[in-house]
Amino acid sequence: MASYSVYLKKENKKGLSPLYVGFYINREKIEVPVRISIAPDAFDKSKGVIKSSCEYAKDYNLIISDIKASINDIFVRYRLRKNELTPTLFWKEYRAKGEYKTFFDFCQAYQRLRFQEVASATQKAHKASLSKLKEFQSTIYFDRFDGGFLPAFCSVYEK
């Protein structure tokens, strides 16, 4: 479990400071920008929140909480998969936030979007391939696709 700190960076010419959520992965500091700049006196450093005297404090604090929850979600997913989380993998997962969690989620969305453009025989072939993949492994995460995945799959379904 990561311990987060919310902090301000150096004040700009307008007198506002950008807000960041920071933590460490494998002794490497990760700084996630909140994309909010506020006056330094509107920030409570000890609690890591924006003071209620700020006009949009509730909204801004919700944004901070959402970012912390997204970070925590990534840590939990990797811990449950028993995979090591590296800074590179963290950024890849964080930037893909809101996109597809699994390969099959992606395939379903793609089928809804593009299946009307392909022939029915192609649709049947896609569906058959996906059902074989699901039979082989019910959940496939994108980080699972590596040099060994497809040979393992093909060795099971060789004709």
Short mmCIF file of N, CA and C in Angstrom, two decimals, residues 12-119:
data_model
loop_
_atom_site.label_atom_id
_atom_site.label_comp_id
_atom_site.label_asym_id
_atom_site.label_seq_id
_atom_site.Cartn_x
_atom_site.Cartn_y
_atom_site.Cartn_z
N ASN A 12 3.77 30.17 -9.22
CA ASN A 12 4.04 30.78 -10.52
C ASN A 12 3.88 32.31 -10.44
N LYS A 13 3.99 32.99 -11.57
CA LYS A 13 3.93 34.44 -11.60
C LYS A 13 2.57 35.00 -11.19
N LYS A 14 1.52 34.19 -11.35
CA LYS A 14 0.17 34.62 -10.97
C LYS A 14 -0.10 34.41 -9.48
N GLY A 15 0.86 33.85 -8.76
CA GLY A 15 0.68 33.61 -7.33
C GLY A 15 -0.02 32.30 -7.01
N LEU A 16 -0.12 31.42 -8.00
CA LEU A 16 -0.78 30.13 -7.80
C LEU A 16 0.26 29.01 -7.83
N SER A 17 -0.01 27.97 -7.08
CA SER A 17 0.89 26.81 -7.03
C SER A 17 0.17 25.56 -7.53
N PRO A 18 0.81 24.78 -8.40
CA PRO A 18 0.20 23.54 -8.86
C PRO A 18 0.21 22.47 -7.77
N LEU A 19 -0.83 21.68 -7.76
CA LEU A 19 -1.02 20.64 -6.75
C LEU A 19 -0.59 19.28 -7.32
N TYR A 20 0.07 18.46 -6.49
CA TYR A 20 0.55 17.14 -6.90
C TYR A 20 0.24 16.11 -5.81
N VAL A 21 0.05 14.87 -6.24
CA VAL A 21 -0.02 13.74 -5.31
C VAL A 21 1.25 12.94 -5.54
N GLY A 22 2.00 12.73 -4.48
CA GLY A 22 3.28 12.04 -4.60
C GLY A 22 3.32 10.77 -3.77
N PHE A 23 4.09 9.80 -4.23
CA PHE A 23 4.32 8.54 -3.53
C PHE A 23 5.53 7.87 -4.17
N TYR A 24 5.92 6.74 -3.63
CA TYR A 24 7.10 6.03 -4.14
C TYR A 24 6.74 4.63 -4.60
N ILE A 25 7.37 4.21 -5.69
CA ILE A 25 7.33 2.83 -6.16
C ILE A 25 8.77 2.40 -6.35
N ASN A 26 9.17 1.36 -5.67
CA ASN A 26 10.55 0.84 -5.77
C ASN A 26 11.57 1.96 -5.56
N ARG A 27 11.35 2.76 -4.57
CA ARG A 27 12.23 3.87 -4.20
C ARG A 27 12.33 4.97 -5.25
N GLU A 28 11.43 4.96 -6.20
CA GLU A 28 11.39 6.02 -7.22
C GLU A 28 10.16 6.88 -6.96
N LYS A 29 10.38 8.18 -6.89
CA LYS A 29 9.29 9.10 -6.59
C LYS A 29 8.40 9.28 -7.82
N ILE A 30 7.10 9.16 -7.59
CA ILE A 30 6.11 9.37 -8.62
C ILE A 30 5.31 10.60 -8.21
N GLU A 31 5.18 11.55 -9.12
CA GLU A 31 4.39 12.75 -8.88
C GLU A 31 3.27 12.82 -9.90
N VAL A 32 2.04 12.71 -9.42
CA VAL A 32 0.87 12.76 -10.29
C VAL A 32 0.30 14.17 -10.21
N PRO A 33 0.26 14.88 -11.33
CA PRO A 33 -0.29 16.24 -11.29
C PRO A 33 -1.81 16.20 -11.12
N VAL A 34 -2.30 17.05 -10.23
CA VAL A 34 -3.75 17.15 -10.00
C VAL A 34 -4.38 18.05 -11.06
N ARG A 35 -3.58 18.86 -11.70
CA ARG A 35 -4.01 19.81 -12.73
C ARG A 35 -4.92 20.89 -12.15
N ILE A 36 -4.58 21.27 -10.93
CA ILE A 36 -5.26 22.39 -10.25
C ILE A 36 -4.16 23.27 -9.67
N SER A 37 -4.31 24.56 -9.85
CA SER A 37 -3.38 25.50 -9.23
C SER A 37 -4.19 26.39 -8.30
N ILE A 38 -3.69 26.55 -7.08
CA ILE A 38 -4.40 27.36 -6.08
C ILE A 38 -3.42 28.28 -5.37
N ALA A 39 -3.98 29.22 -4.64
CA ALA A 39 -3.15 30.10 -3.83
C ALA A 39 -2.59 29.27 -2.67
N PRO A 40 -1.32 29.44 -2.36
CA PRO A 40 -0.71 28.63 -1.30
C PRO A 40 -1.42 28.72 0.06
N ASP A 41 -2.02 29.86 0.37
CA ASP A 41 -2.70 29.99 1.66
C ASP A 41 -4.05 29.26 1.70
N ALA A 42 -4.53 28.75 0.57
CA ALA A 42 -5.79 28.00 0.52
C ALA A 42 -5.57 26.50 0.72
N PHE A 43 -4.32 26.10 0.97
CA PHE A 43 -4.00 24.68 1.10
C PHE A 43 -3.60 24.35 2.52
N ASP A 44 -4.17 23.29 3.07
CA ASP A 44 -3.82 22.80 4.40
C ASP A 44 -2.76 21.71 4.23
N LYS A 45 -1.51 22.05 4.51
CA LYS A 45 -0.39 21.13 4.28
C LYS A 45 -0.47 19.89 5.17
N SER A 46 -0.90 20.05 6.40
CA SER A 46 -0.92 18.91 7.32
C SER A 46 -1.97 17.86 6.93
N LYS A 47 -3.11 18.28 6.41
CA LYS A 47 -4.17 17.36 6.02
C LYS A 47 -4.10 16.98 4.53
N GLY A 48 -3.40 17.78 3.75
CA GLY A 48 -3.30 17.51 2.32
C GLY A 48 -4.59 17.79 1.57
N VAL A 49 -5.34 18.78 2.03
CA VAL A 49 -6.60 19.15 1.39
C VAL A 49 -6.66 20.65 1.18
N ILE A 50 -7.60 21.05 0.37
CA ILE A 50 -7.81 22.47 0.14
C ILE A 50 -8.78 22.98 1.19
N LYS A 51 -8.46 24.10 1.79
CA LYS A 51 -9.29 24.66 2.86
C LYS A 51 -10.67 25.03 2.34
N SER A 52 -11.65 24.93 3.20
CA SER A 52 -13.03 25.20 2.81
C SER A 52 -13.26 26.67 2.47
N SER A 53 -12.34 27.53 2.82
CA SER A 53 -12.47 28.94 2.47
C SER A 53 -12.28 29.18 0.97
N CYS A 54 -11.66 28.24 0.29
CA CYS A 54 -11.47 28.33 -1.15
C CYS A 54 -12.82 28.10 -1.84
N GLU A 55 -13.07 28.83 -2.92
CA GLU A 55 -14.37 28.82 -3.58
C GLU A 55 -14.82 27.43 -4.03
N TYR A 56 -13.94 26.66 -4.63
CA TYR A 56 -14.29 25.34 -5.16
C TYR A 56 -13.66 24.22 -4.35
N ALA A 57 -13.50 24.42 -3.05
CA ALA A 57 -12.79 23.46 -2.20
C ALA A 57 -13.39 22.06 -2.27
N LYS A 58 -14.70 21.94 -2.21
CA LYS A 58 -15.33 20.60 -2.23
C LYS A 58 -15.02 19.88 -3.54
N ASP A 59 -15.16 20.59 -4.64
CA ASP A 59 -14.88 19.98 -5.95
C ASP A 59 -13.41 19.60 -6.08
N TYR A 60 -12.53 20.50 -5.68
CA TYR A 60 -11.11 20.22 -5.78
C TYR A 60 -10.71 19.04 -4.90
N ASN A 61 -11.25 18.97 -3.70
CA ASN A 61 -10.93 17.86 -2.80
C ASN A 61 -11.47 16.54 -3.34
N LEU A 62 -12.61 16.58 -4.04
CA LEU A 62 -13.12 15.38 -4.70
C LEU A 62 -12.17 14.91 -5.80
N ILE A 63 -11.62 15.86 -6.54
CA ILE A 63 -10.65 15.53 -7.59
C ILE A 63 -9.42 14.87 -6.99
N ILE A 64 -8.94 15.42 -5.89
CA ILE A 64 -7.78 14.84 -5.20
C ILE A 64 -8.10 13.43 -4.73
N SER A 65 -9.28 13.25 -4.13
CA SER A 65 -9.69 11.92 -3.66
C SER A 65 -9.81 10.93 -4.80
N ASP A 66 -10.31 11.39 -5.94
CA ASP A 66 -10.45 10.51 -7.11
C ASP A 66 -9.08 10.07 -7.61
N ILE A 67 -8.12 10.97 -7.65
CA ILE A 67 -6.77 10.62 -8.08
C ILE A 67 -6.14 9.62 -7.12
N LYS A 68 -6.31 9.84 -5.83
CA LYS A 68 -5.77 8.91 -4.84
C LYS A 68 -6.43 7.53 -4.97
N ALA A 69 -7.74 7.52 -5.23
CA ALA A 69 -8.45 6.25 -5.41
C ALA A 69 -7.96 5.52 -6.66
N SER A 70 -7.70 6.26 -7.73
CA SER A 70 -7.19 5.64 -8.96
C SER A 70 -5.81 5.03 -8.72
N ILE A 71 -4.98 5.73 -8.00
CA ILE A 71 -3.64 5.23 -7.68
C ILE A 71 -3.76 3.97 -6.84
N ASN A 72 -4.62 4.03 -5.83
CA ASN A 72 -4.81 2.87 -4.96
C ASN A 72 -5.36 1.68 -5.74
N ASP A 73 -6.27 1.93 -6.67
CA ASP A 73 -6.85 0.87 -7.49
C ASP A 73 -5.77 0.15 -8.29
N ILE A 74 -4.83 0.89 -8.82
CA ILE A 74 -3.73 0.29 -9.58
C ILE A 74 -2.88 -0.59 -8.67
N PHE A 75 -2.57 -0.10 -7.47
CA PHE A 75 -1.79 -0.90 -6.53
C PHE A 75 -2.52 -2.19 -6.17
N VAL A 76 -3.81 -2.10 -5.93
CA VAL A 76 -4.60 -3.27 -5.54
C VAL A 76 -4.66 -4.29 -6.68
N ARG A 77 -4.91 -3.81 -7.91
CA ARG A 77 -4.97 -4.72 -9.05
C ARG A 77 -3.67 -5.50 -9.21
N TYR A 78 -2.54 -4.83 -9.10
CA TYR A 78 -1.26 -5.52 -9.26
C TYR A 78 -0.98 -6.47 -8.10
N ARG A 79 -1.38 -6.07 -6.90
CA ARG A 79 -1.18 -6.96 -5.76
C ARG A 79 -2.05 -8.21 -5.89
N LEU A 80 -3.30 -8.06 -6.34
CA LEU A 80 -4.19 -9.22 -6.49
C LEU A 80 -3.73 -10.15 -7.62
N ARG A 81 -3.14 -9.57 -8.67
CA ARG A 81 -2.60 -10.38 -9.77
C ARG A 81 -1.25 -10.97 -9.43
N LYS A 82 -0.72 -10.56 -8.28
CA LYS A 82 0.61 -10.99 -7.83
C LYS A 82 1.69 -10.59 -8.83
N ASN A 83 1.54 -9.39 -9.39
CA ASN A 83 2.53 -8.83 -10.30
C ASN A 83 3.23 -7.67 -9.61
N GLU A 84 4.49 -7.48 -9.98
CA GLU A 84 5.23 -6.36 -9.41
C GLU A 84 4.90 -5.09 -10.19
N LEU A 85 4.60 -4.04 -9.46
CA LEU A 85 4.29 -2.76 -10.08
C LEU A 85 5.57 -1.93 -10.16
N THR A 86 5.88 -1.49 -11.36
CA THR A 86 7.05 -0.64 -11.58
C THR A 86 6.55 0.75 -11.93
N PRO A 87 7.39 1.76 -11.84
CA PRO A 87 6.96 3.11 -12.24
C PRO A 87 6.46 3.17 -13.68
N THR A 88 7.11 2.45 -14.59
CA THR A 88 6.68 2.45 -15.99
C THR A 88 5.29 1.84 -16.13
N LEU A 89 5.07 0.71 -15.46
CA LEU A 89 3.75 0.07 -15.51
C LEU A 89 2.69 0.95 -14.85
N PHE A 90 3.08 1.64 -13.76
CA PHE A 90 2.11 2.52 -13.11
C PHE A 90 1.62 3.60 -14.08
N TRP A 91 2.56 4.26 -14.76
CA TRP A 91 2.16 5.33 -15.67
C TRP A 91 1.33 4.78 -16.83
N LYS A 92 1.65 3.61 -17.30
CA LYS A 92 0.88 3.00 -18.37
C LYS A 92 -0.56 2.75 -17.90
N GLU A 93 -0.71 2.20 -16.71
CA GLU A 93 -2.04 1.93 -16.16
C GLU A 93 -2.78 3.23 -15.84
N TYR A 94 -2.08 4.19 -15.28
CA TYR A 94 -2.73 5.43 -14.89
C TYR A 94 -3.24 6.20 -16.11
N ARG A 95 -2.44 6.23 -17.15
CA ARG A 95 -2.86 6.94 -18.37
C ARG A 95 -3.99 6.22 -19.09
N ALA A 96 -4.10 4.93 -18.89
CA ALA A 96 -5.17 4.15 -19.52
C ALA A 96 -6.43 4.14 -18.65
N LYS A 97 -6.41 4.91 -17.59
CA LYS A 97 -7.54 4.96 -16.66
C LYS A 97 -8.83 5.27 -17.43
N GLY A 98 -9.86 4.51 -17.14
CA GLY A 98 -11.13 4.71 -17.81
C GLY A 98 -11.25 3.95 -19.10
N GLU A 99 -10.15 3.38 -19.56
CA GLU A 99 -10.21 2.58 -20.76
C GLU A 99 -10.59 1.15 -20.38
N TYR A 100 -10.22 0.22 -21.16
CA TYR A 100 -10.65 -1.16 -20.99
C TYR A 100 -9.78 -1.88 -19.96
N LYS A 101 -10.42 -2.58 -19.04
CA LYS A 101 -9.70 -3.31 -18.00
C LYS A 101 -9.09 -4.60 -18.55
N THR A 102 -9.82 -5.27 -19.43
CA THR A 102 -9.33 -6.54 -19.96
C THR A 102 -9.39 -6.51 -21.49
N PHE A 103 -8.75 -7.49 -22.08
CA PHE A 103 -8.76 -7.63 -23.53
C PHE A 103 -10.18 -7.87 -24.04
N PHE A 104 -10.97 -8.63 -23.31
CA PHE A 104 -12.33 -8.94 -23.73
C PHE A 104 -13.24 -7.70 -23.66
N ASP A 105 -13.01 -6.82 -22.70
CA ASP A 105 -13.74 -5.55 -22.66
C ASP A 105 -13.47 -4.73 -23.92
N PHE A 106 -12.20 -4.71 -24.31
CA PHE A 106 -11.82 -4.01 -25.53
C PHE A 106 -12.51 -4.62 -26.75
N CYS A 107 -12.51 -5.95 -26.82
CA CYS A 107 -13.11 -6.64 -27.97
C CYS A 107 -14.61 -6.36 -28.07
N GLN A 108 -15.30 -6.36 -26.94
CA GLN A 108 -16.73 -6.07 -26.96
C GLN A 108 -17.00 -4.66 -27.47
N ALA A 109 -16.23 -3.71 -26.99
CA ALA A 109 -16.41 -2.32 -27.43
C ALA A 109 -16.10 -2.19 -28.92
N TYR A 110 -15.06 -2.86 -29.36
CA TYR A 110 -14.68 -2.81 -30.77
C TYR A 110 -15.77 -3.43 -31.65
N GLN A 111 -16.33 -4.53 -31.20
CA GLN A 111 -17.39 -5.18 -31.96
C GLN A 111 -18.62 -4.28 -32.08
N ARG A 112 -18.98 -3.62 -30.99
CA ARG A 112 -20.13 -2.70 -31.04
C ARG A 112 -19.87 -1.56 -32.02
N LEU A 113 -18.63 -1.11 -32.07
CA LEU A 113 -18.28 0.04 -32.89
C LEU A 113 -18.09 -0.32 -34.36
N ARG A 114 -17.45 -1.45 -34.66
CA ARG A 114 -17.00 -1.73 -36.02
C ARG A 114 -17.60 -2.96 -36.69
N PHE A 115 -18.37 -3.77 -35.99
CA PHE A 115 -18.81 -5.03 -36.59
C PHE A 115 -19.73 -4.84 -37.80
N GLN A 116 -20.45 -3.76 -37.85
CA GLN A 116 -21.33 -3.55 -39.00
C GLN A 116 -20.53 -3.33 -40.29
N GLU A 117 -19.23 -3.06 -40.18
CA GLU A 117 -18.40 -2.79 -41.33
C GLU A 117 -17.79 -4.05 -41.95
N VAL A 118 -17.89 -5.19 -41.27
CA VAL A 118 -17.26 -6.41 -41.77
C VAL A 118 -18.32 -7.44 -42.15
N ALA A 119 -17.92 -8.36 -42.99
CA ALA A 119 -18.84 -9.39 -43.47
C ALA A 119 -19.23 -10.34 -42.33
#
